[in-house]
Amino acid sequence: MTVPRVLFVKLSSLGDVIHHMPAVTDLRARRPELQIHWAVEEAYADLVRLHPAVDQVIPVGLRRAKGAPFASSTWRSLRETREALRRERYDYVVDTQGLTKSALVAANAHGIRFGFDRASARERFAARFYDQGIKVARKQHAVERNRQLVANVFGYEPEGEASYGLVAPEEPPAWAPEGPYFVALHAASRANKRWPDALWIDLAARLWDEGGLVGVYPGGNPAEREQAARLAAASPQGVAAPEMSLVEAAALLRAADSVVGVDTGLTHLAVALESPAVAGIYCATDPTLTGLHGWEYAKSLGGVQKPPTVDEVMAALGFAAPPEFDDVPTDATPS
């Protein structure tokens, strides 16, 4: 008997990839007989492999093609991707990204193609490449949009809270602090998404004083690692993280006592891994549609041009706000 196969296309970015994982968890629970494949940008392939419901990962090198379009390795990678997509005959090809580039990837696979309809897709042109477009309300969290799209394709209703299903390594990287630590995800691609350094330093001092937590500061590129080094040097026993893979980052986040992060994919990864306490810092985006979702100990703070205070972050992590005292006259005499 032939095993039914489904190909998901969700290429990037990191946050978008993570937001698709609950839909995969749902489908595995409802249709355990399916073989699930996932086409994803090669940078995120190892992370997707941490989801036990995914049987095969097809790495896609579109970002590499954009950065080095004439390199022989780029063309070889794209050829290998196309061959991998065409190797199987799929019963379902589901593009949950809704972009023209993801629709073109889906179009290279053999099978009936499903995706968001013109009114629902992020790029309307993408809907031209689907055999069946599905209407899904736009004004809801990305996780729930993905869950509803997949549920509509396979004929069930999403139930319960989102479950990301990731299984990360149990031990943190060897260089991680031996005692309690929090991870400070300070880096963002846009300057207006970042929290001021002074607030990070204040937060680190508070978490050390009140919880004995050491701050760990990752950075992805040289500028981010330079900022990480500055913050670590200004924090009690702070640690500037070395370069690491996404799987190592997952292990670091999973073992952390707390995670504080700006609007970036790694903060959503901390939620997916159910880190004990996660505070999301929003300074330039609305957390309603892409905030932290699906973990009761994760809180989204702030909003567009409304960065949260250190007190708000401390409260989100479970530390009581400092008490407020009424002013007492200096000449008051004890009774």
Short mmCIF file of C-alpha atoms in Angstrom, two decimals:
data_model
loop_
_atom_site.label_atom_id
_atom_site.label_comp_id
_atom_site.label_asym_id
_atom_site.label_seq_id
_atom_site.Cartn_x
_atom_site.Cartn_y
_atom_site.Cartn_z
CA MET A 1 0.00 0.00 0.00
CA THR A 2 1.37 3.41 -1.00
CA VAL A 3 1.98 5.80 1.89
CA PRO A 4 0.33 9.20 1.24
CA ARG A 5 2.88 12.00 1.03
CA VAL A 6 2.57 15.69 1.78
CA LEU A 7 5.11 18.39 0.97
CA PHE A 8 5.04 21.59 3.00
CA VAL A 9 6.72 24.68 1.59
CA LYS A 10 7.69 27.21 4.24
CA LEU A 11 11.08 28.61 3.33
CA SER A 12 11.92 31.43 5.73
CA SER A 13 12.38 33.48 7.85
CA LEU A 14 13.22 31.81 11.16
CA GLY A 15 10.09 33.14 12.86
CA ASP A 16 7.88 32.07 9.95
CA VAL A 17 9.40 28.58 9.97
CA ILE A 18 8.74 28.23 13.70
CA HIS A 19 5.19 29.52 13.30
CA HIS A 20 4.48 26.67 10.86
CA MET A 21 5.51 23.92 13.27
CA PRO A 22 2.20 23.68 15.21
CA ALA A 23 0.41 22.96 11.92
CA VAL A 24 2.78 20.02 11.39
CA THR A 25 2.12 18.79 14.93
CA ASP A 26 -1.64 19.01 14.33
CA LEU A 27 -1.44 17.09 11.06
CA ARG A 28 0.67 14.29 12.53
CA ALA A 29 -1.87 13.86 15.34
CA ARG A 30 -4.84 13.80 12.93
CA ARG A 31 -3.25 11.89 10.04
CA PRO A 32 -0.47 9.71 11.48
CA GLU A 33 -0.23 7.65 8.29
CA LEU A 34 1.06 10.56 6.20
CA GLN A 35 4.70 10.93 5.27
CA ILE A 36 5.58 14.59 5.81
CA HIS A 37 8.29 16.37 3.81
CA TRP A 38 9.26 20.04 4.23
CA ALA A 39 11.06 22.35 1.78
CA VAL A 40 12.88 25.05 3.75
CA GLU A 41 15.82 27.41 3.33
CA GLU A 42 19.03 25.49 3.93
CA ALA A 43 19.95 27.70 6.91
CA TYR A 44 16.95 26.32 8.83
CA ALA A 45 17.07 22.69 7.67
CA ASP A 46 18.73 21.32 10.81
CA LEU A 47 16.20 23.08 13.02
CA VAL A 48 13.28 21.57 11.09
CA ARG A 49 14.87 18.15 11.58
CA LEU A 50 14.28 18.58 15.32
CA HIS A 51 10.55 18.12 14.71
CA PRO A 52 9.85 14.38 15.00
CA ALA A 53 6.83 14.57 12.68
CA VAL A 54 8.97 15.63 9.70
CA ASP A 55 10.15 12.59 7.76
CA GLN A 56 12.30 14.37 5.21
CA VAL A 57 13.73 17.88 4.85
CA ILE A 58 14.48 19.38 1.42
CA PRO A 59 16.99 22.25 1.78
CA VAL A 60 16.43 25.18 -0.59
CA GLY A 61 19.21 27.66 -1.37
CA LEU A 62 17.33 30.71 -2.65
CA ARG A 63 19.10 33.06 -0.26
CA ARG A 64 22.47 31.77 -1.42
CA ALA A 65 21.36 32.30 -5.02
CA LYS A 66 20.50 35.90 -4.22
CA GLY A 67 23.88 36.51 -2.58
CA ALA A 68 26.02 34.70 -5.18
CA PRO A 69 23.88 34.23 -8.31
CA PHE A 70 26.76 33.29 -10.63
CA ALA A 71 28.64 30.86 -8.37
CA SER A 72 28.79 27.27 -9.63
CA SER A 73 27.86 26.02 -6.15
CA THR A 74 24.67 28.08 -6.29
CA TRP A 75 23.53 26.52 -9.56
CA ARG A 76 24.46 23.06 -8.32
CA SER A 77 22.43 23.61 -5.15
CA LEU A 78 19.38 24.83 -7.07
CA ARG A 79 19.61 21.87 -9.44
CA GLU A 80 19.77 19.44 -6.52
CA THR A 81 16.76 21.12 -4.92
CA ARG A 82 14.72 20.84 -8.10
CA GLU A 83 15.66 17.17 -8.47
CA ALA A 84 14.69 16.49 -4.85
CA LEU A 85 11.33 18.21 -5.33
CA ARG A 86 10.58 16.21 -8.47
CA ARG A 87 11.80 12.88 -7.13
CA GLU A 88 8.56 12.16 -5.30
CA ARG A 89 4.94 12.25 -6.35
CA TYR A 90 3.03 14.02 -3.60
CA ASP A 91 -0.62 13.65 -2.77
CA TYR A 92 -0.59 17.18 -1.34
CA VAL A 93 1.76 20.13 -1.89
CA VAL A 94 0.92 22.84 0.63
CA ASP A 95 2.53 26.29 0.52
CA THR A 96 1.87 27.98 3.86
CA GLN A 97 4.08 30.98 3.10
CA GLY A 98 2.01 32.66 0.41
CA LEU A 99 4.87 34.38 -1.40
CA THR A 100 5.71 34.19 -5.08
CA LYS A 101 9.07 32.54 -4.36
CA SER A 102 7.49 29.85 -2.19
CA ALA A 103 4.75 29.27 -4.79
CA LEU A 104 7.41 28.79 -7.47
CA VAL A 105 9.17 26.22 -5.30
CA ALA A 106 5.85 24.42 -4.80
CA ALA A 107 5.26 24.51 -8.56
CA ASN A 108 8.37 22.38 -9.09
CA ALA A 109 6.88 19.49 -7.12
CA HIS A 110 4.56 16.85 -8.56
CA GLY A 111 1.18 16.96 -6.84
CA ILE A 112 -1.97 18.99 -6.26
CA ARG A 113 -0.93 22.40 -4.94
CA PHE A 114 -2.76 24.16 -2.11
CA GLY A 115 -2.20 27.60 -0.62
CA PHE A 116 -3.85 30.81 0.51
CA ASP A 117 -6.29 32.37 -1.94
CA ARG A 118 -5.69 35.83 -3.44
CA ALA A 119 -7.39 37.61 -0.56
CA SER A 120 -5.44 35.68 2.07
CA ALA A 121 -1.92 35.33 0.62
CA ARG A 122 0.84 37.73 1.60
CA GLU A 123 1.51 38.22 -2.13
CA ARG A 124 -1.62 37.88 -4.25
CA PHE A 125 0.31 36.76 -7.32
CA ALA A 126 1.35 33.58 -5.48
CA ALA A 127 -2.23 32.29 -5.62
CA ARG A 128 -1.92 31.87 -9.41
CA PHE A 129 0.34 28.85 -8.88
CA TYR A 130 -2.06 26.85 -6.69
CA ASP A 131 -4.63 24.35 -7.89
CA GLN A 132 -6.77 25.25 -4.90
CA GLY A 133 -6.68 28.54 -3.00
CA ILE A 134 -8.10 28.59 0.51
CA LYS A 135 -9.53 31.60 2.31
CA VAL A 136 -8.06 32.17 5.77
CA ALA A 137 -8.69 35.31 7.82
CA ARG A 138 -5.68 37.63 7.82
CA LYS A 139 -6.25 39.40 11.14
CA GLN A 140 -5.13 36.59 13.41
CA HIS A 141 -1.83 35.26 14.65
CA ALA A 142 0.43 33.66 12.04
CA VAL A 143 0.46 30.36 13.96
CA GLU A 144 -3.32 30.10 13.78
CA ARG A 145 -3.37 31.07 10.09
CA ASN A 146 -1.02 28.21 9.33
CA ARG A 147 -3.00 25.78 11.46
CA GLN A 148 -6.26 26.76 9.77
CA LEU A 149 -4.85 26.51 6.26
CA VAL A 150 -3.54 22.99 6.85
CA ALA A 151 -6.71 21.93 8.67
CA ASN A 152 -8.82 23.13 5.71
CA VAL A 153 -6.70 21.15 3.27
CA PHE A 154 -7.07 17.94 5.28
CA GLY A 155 -10.63 18.39 6.52
CA TYR A 156 -10.43 18.87 10.27
CA GLU A 157 -10.70 21.69 12.81
CA PRO A 158 -7.65 22.81 14.83
CA GLU A 159 -8.19 22.06 18.50
CA GLY A 160 -6.47 23.20 21.68
CA GLU A 161 -3.39 25.33 22.15
CA ALA A 162 -0.63 25.34 19.58
CA SER A 163 2.04 22.69 20.14
CA TYR A 164 5.33 23.29 18.35
CA GLY A 165 6.60 19.74 18.81
CA LEU A 166 10.33 20.55 18.74
CA VAL A 167 12.74 18.20 20.50
CA ALA A 168 16.02 20.00 21.25
CA PRO A 169 19.21 18.58 22.78
CA GLU A 170 18.85 18.27 26.54
CA GLU A 171 22.29 19.63 27.44
CA PRO A 172 23.32 23.25 26.78
CA PRO A 173 26.54 24.00 24.88
CA ALA A 174 29.71 23.25 26.84
CA TRP A 175 30.58 26.95 27.11
CA ALA A 176 27.24 27.93 28.74
CA PRO A 177 27.31 29.07 32.40
CA GLU A 178 27.13 26.24 34.91
CA GLY A 179 24.70 28.09 37.17
CA PRO A 180 21.37 29.82 36.44
CA TYR A 181 21.38 32.05 33.37
CA PHE A 182 19.13 34.09 31.14
CA VAL A 183 19.59 34.58 27.41
CA ALA A 184 19.40 38.17 26.16
CA LEU A 185 18.35 38.18 22.51
CA HIS A 186 19.31 41.78 21.87
CA ALA A 187 20.02 41.67 18.13
CA ALA A 188 17.55 42.66 15.41
CA SER A 189 17.89 43.40 11.71
CA ARG A 190 16.17 46.78 12.11
CA ALA A 191 17.43 49.40 14.53
CA ASN A 192 13.91 50.40 15.61
CA LYS A 193 13.29 46.86 16.89
CA ARG A 194 16.18 47.04 19.35
CA TRP A 195 15.98 47.80 23.05
CA PRO A 196 18.48 50.40 24.34
CA ASP A 197 21.76 49.02 25.72
CA ALA A 198 21.22 50.90 28.99
CA LEU A 199 18.01 48.95 29.63
CA TRP A 200 19.72 45.62 28.89
CA ILE A 201 22.45 46.50 31.37
CA ASP A 202 19.91 47.56 34.01
CA LEU A 203 17.97 44.33 33.45
CA ALA A 204 21.11 42.21 33.83
CA ALA A 205 21.95 43.90 37.13
CA ARG A 206 18.41 43.35 38.43
CA LEU A 207 18.29 39.69 37.40
CA TRP A 208 21.67 39.09 39.04
CA ASP A 209 20.66 40.85 42.25
CA GLU A 210 17.19 39.31 42.52
CA GLY A 211 17.67 35.91 40.91
CA GLY A 212 21.38 35.19 40.65
CA LEU A 213 21.03 34.93 36.86
CA VAL A 214 24.02 35.42 34.57
CA GLY A 215 23.34 37.06 31.21
CA VAL A 216 24.28 35.27 27.97
CA TYR A 217 24.44 37.47 24.85
CA PRO A 218 24.36 35.83 21.40
CA GLY A 219 25.21 37.63 18.17
CA GLY A 220 24.89 36.45 14.60
CA ASN A 221 27.14 38.83 12.65
CA PRO A 222 30.24 40.85 13.61
CA ALA A 223 28.26 43.97 14.59
CA GLU A 224 25.91 41.92 16.77
CA ARG A 225 28.80 40.07 18.40
CA GLU A 226 30.47 43.41 19.11
CA GLN A 227 27.31 44.59 20.85
CA ALA A 228 27.11 41.27 22.72
CA ALA A 229 30.66 41.78 23.99
CA ARG A 230 29.82 45.31 25.22
CA LEU A 231 26.70 44.13 27.04
CA ALA A 232 28.46 41.14 28.58
CA ALA A 233 31.31 43.33 29.83
CA ALA A 234 28.80 45.66 31.51
CA SER A 235 26.82 42.81 33.13
CA PRO A 236 27.61 40.80 36.27
CA GLN A 237 29.61 37.78 35.03
CA GLY A 238 28.06 38.28 31.58
CA VAL A 239 28.93 35.87 28.76
CA ALA A 240 29.29 36.85 25.11
CA ALA A 241 28.24 33.73 23.21
CA PRO A 242 30.52 32.38 20.46
CA GLU A 243 29.21 31.68 16.98
CA MET A 244 26.82 28.74 17.10
CA SER A 245 24.43 26.75 14.94
CA LEU A 246 20.66 26.94 15.30
CA VAL A 247 20.68 23.53 16.98
CA GLU A 248 23.21 24.80 19.54
CA ALA A 249 21.07 27.92 20.02
CA ALA A 250 18.06 25.68 20.64
CA ALA A 251 19.99 23.77 23.29
CA LEU A 252 21.06 27.05 24.93
CA LEU A 253 17.49 28.39 25.00
CA ARG A 254 15.97 25.14 26.22
CA ALA A 255 18.30 25.02 29.24
CA ALA A 256 17.96 28.72 30.14
CA ASP A 257 16.11 29.81 33.26
CA SER A 258 14.70 32.83 31.41
CA VAL A 259 14.83 34.31 27.92
CA VAL A 260 14.35 37.97 27.06
CA GLY A 261 14.29 38.90 23.41
CA VAL A 262 13.33 41.53 20.90
CA ASP A 263 11.07 40.69 17.95
CA THR A 264 13.32 38.09 16.35
CA GLY A 265 13.10 34.45 15.35
CA LEU A 266 15.17 33.20 18.28
CA THR A 267 12.64 34.63 20.73
CA HIS A 268 9.91 32.60 19.02
CA LEU A 269 12.23 29.58 19.17
CA ALA A 270 12.41 30.00 22.96
CA VAL A 271 8.61 29.86 23.05
CA ALA A 272 8.58 26.76 20.84
CA LEU A 273 11.01 25.08 23.24
CA GLU A 274 8.93 26.12 26.25
CA SER A 275 11.75 27.89 28.05
CA PRO A 276 10.63 28.42 31.68
CA ALA A 277 9.96 32.16 31.26
CA VAL A 278 10.06 34.21 28.05
CA ALA A 279 9.60 37.97 27.73
CA GLY A 280 9.23 39.39 24.23
CA ILE A 281 10.22 43.03 23.77
CA TYR A 282 8.28 44.83 21.03
CA CYS A 283 9.40 48.34 20.09
CA ALA A 284 8.39 48.73 16.44
CA THR A 285 5.85 46.00 15.65
CA ASP A 286 2.40 44.98 16.87
CA PRO A 287 2.54 41.70 18.80
CA THR A 288 -1.11 40.95 18.01
CA LEU A 289 -0.29 39.16 14.74
CA THR A 290 3.26 37.93 15.33
CA GLY A 291 3.74 38.06 19.09
CA LEU A 292 4.76 35.20 21.36
CA HIS A 293 2.12 32.51 21.02
CA GLY A 294 1.28 29.12 22.46
CA TRP A 295 3.19 29.03 25.76
CA GLU A 296 1.60 30.16 29.00
CA TYR A 297 4.88 31.42 30.46
CA ALA A 298 5.63 33.70 27.50
CA LYS A 299 4.54 37.33 27.47
CA SER A 300 4.69 39.92 24.70
CA LEU A 301 5.47 43.40 26.02
CA GLY A 302 5.34 46.84 24.42
CA GLY A 303 4.24 47.73 20.91
CA VAL A 304 4.83 50.23 18.13
CA GLN A 305 6.94 53.04 19.63
CA LYS A 306 6.06 51.73 23.11
CA PRO A 307 9.12 49.84 24.36
CA PRO A 308 8.55 48.11 27.71
CA THR A 309 10.30 49.15 30.90
CA VAL A 310 12.73 47.01 32.87
CA ASP A 311 10.09 46.68 35.60
CA GLU A 312 7.63 45.25 33.05
CA VAL A 313 10.19 42.72 31.85
CA MET A 314 11.03 41.70 35.41
CA ALA A 315 7.34 41.19 36.18
CA ALA A 316 6.89 39.09 33.02
CA LEU A 317 9.72 36.84 34.20
CA GLY A 318 8.04 36.32 37.55
CA PHE A 319 9.92 38.85 39.65
CA ALA A 320 7.68 41.10 41.71
CA ALA A 321 7.70 44.78 40.87
CA PRO A 322 9.44 46.93 43.47
CA PRO A 323 7.05 48.16 46.17
CA GLU A 324 5.81 51.72 46.04
CA PHE A 325 5.95 53.71 49.27
CA ASP A 326 4.06 56.86 50.11
CA ASP A 327 6.27 59.81 50.87
CA VAL A 328 6.95 60.08 54.60
CA PRO A 329 7.59 63.57 56.05
CA THR A 330 11.20 63.89 57.17
CA ASP A 331 10.13 65.26 60.56
CA ALA A 332 7.74 62.40 61.29
CA THR A 333 8.16 60.99 64.78
CA PRO A 334 7.64 57.24 65.36
CA SER A 335 4.64 56.56 67.58
#
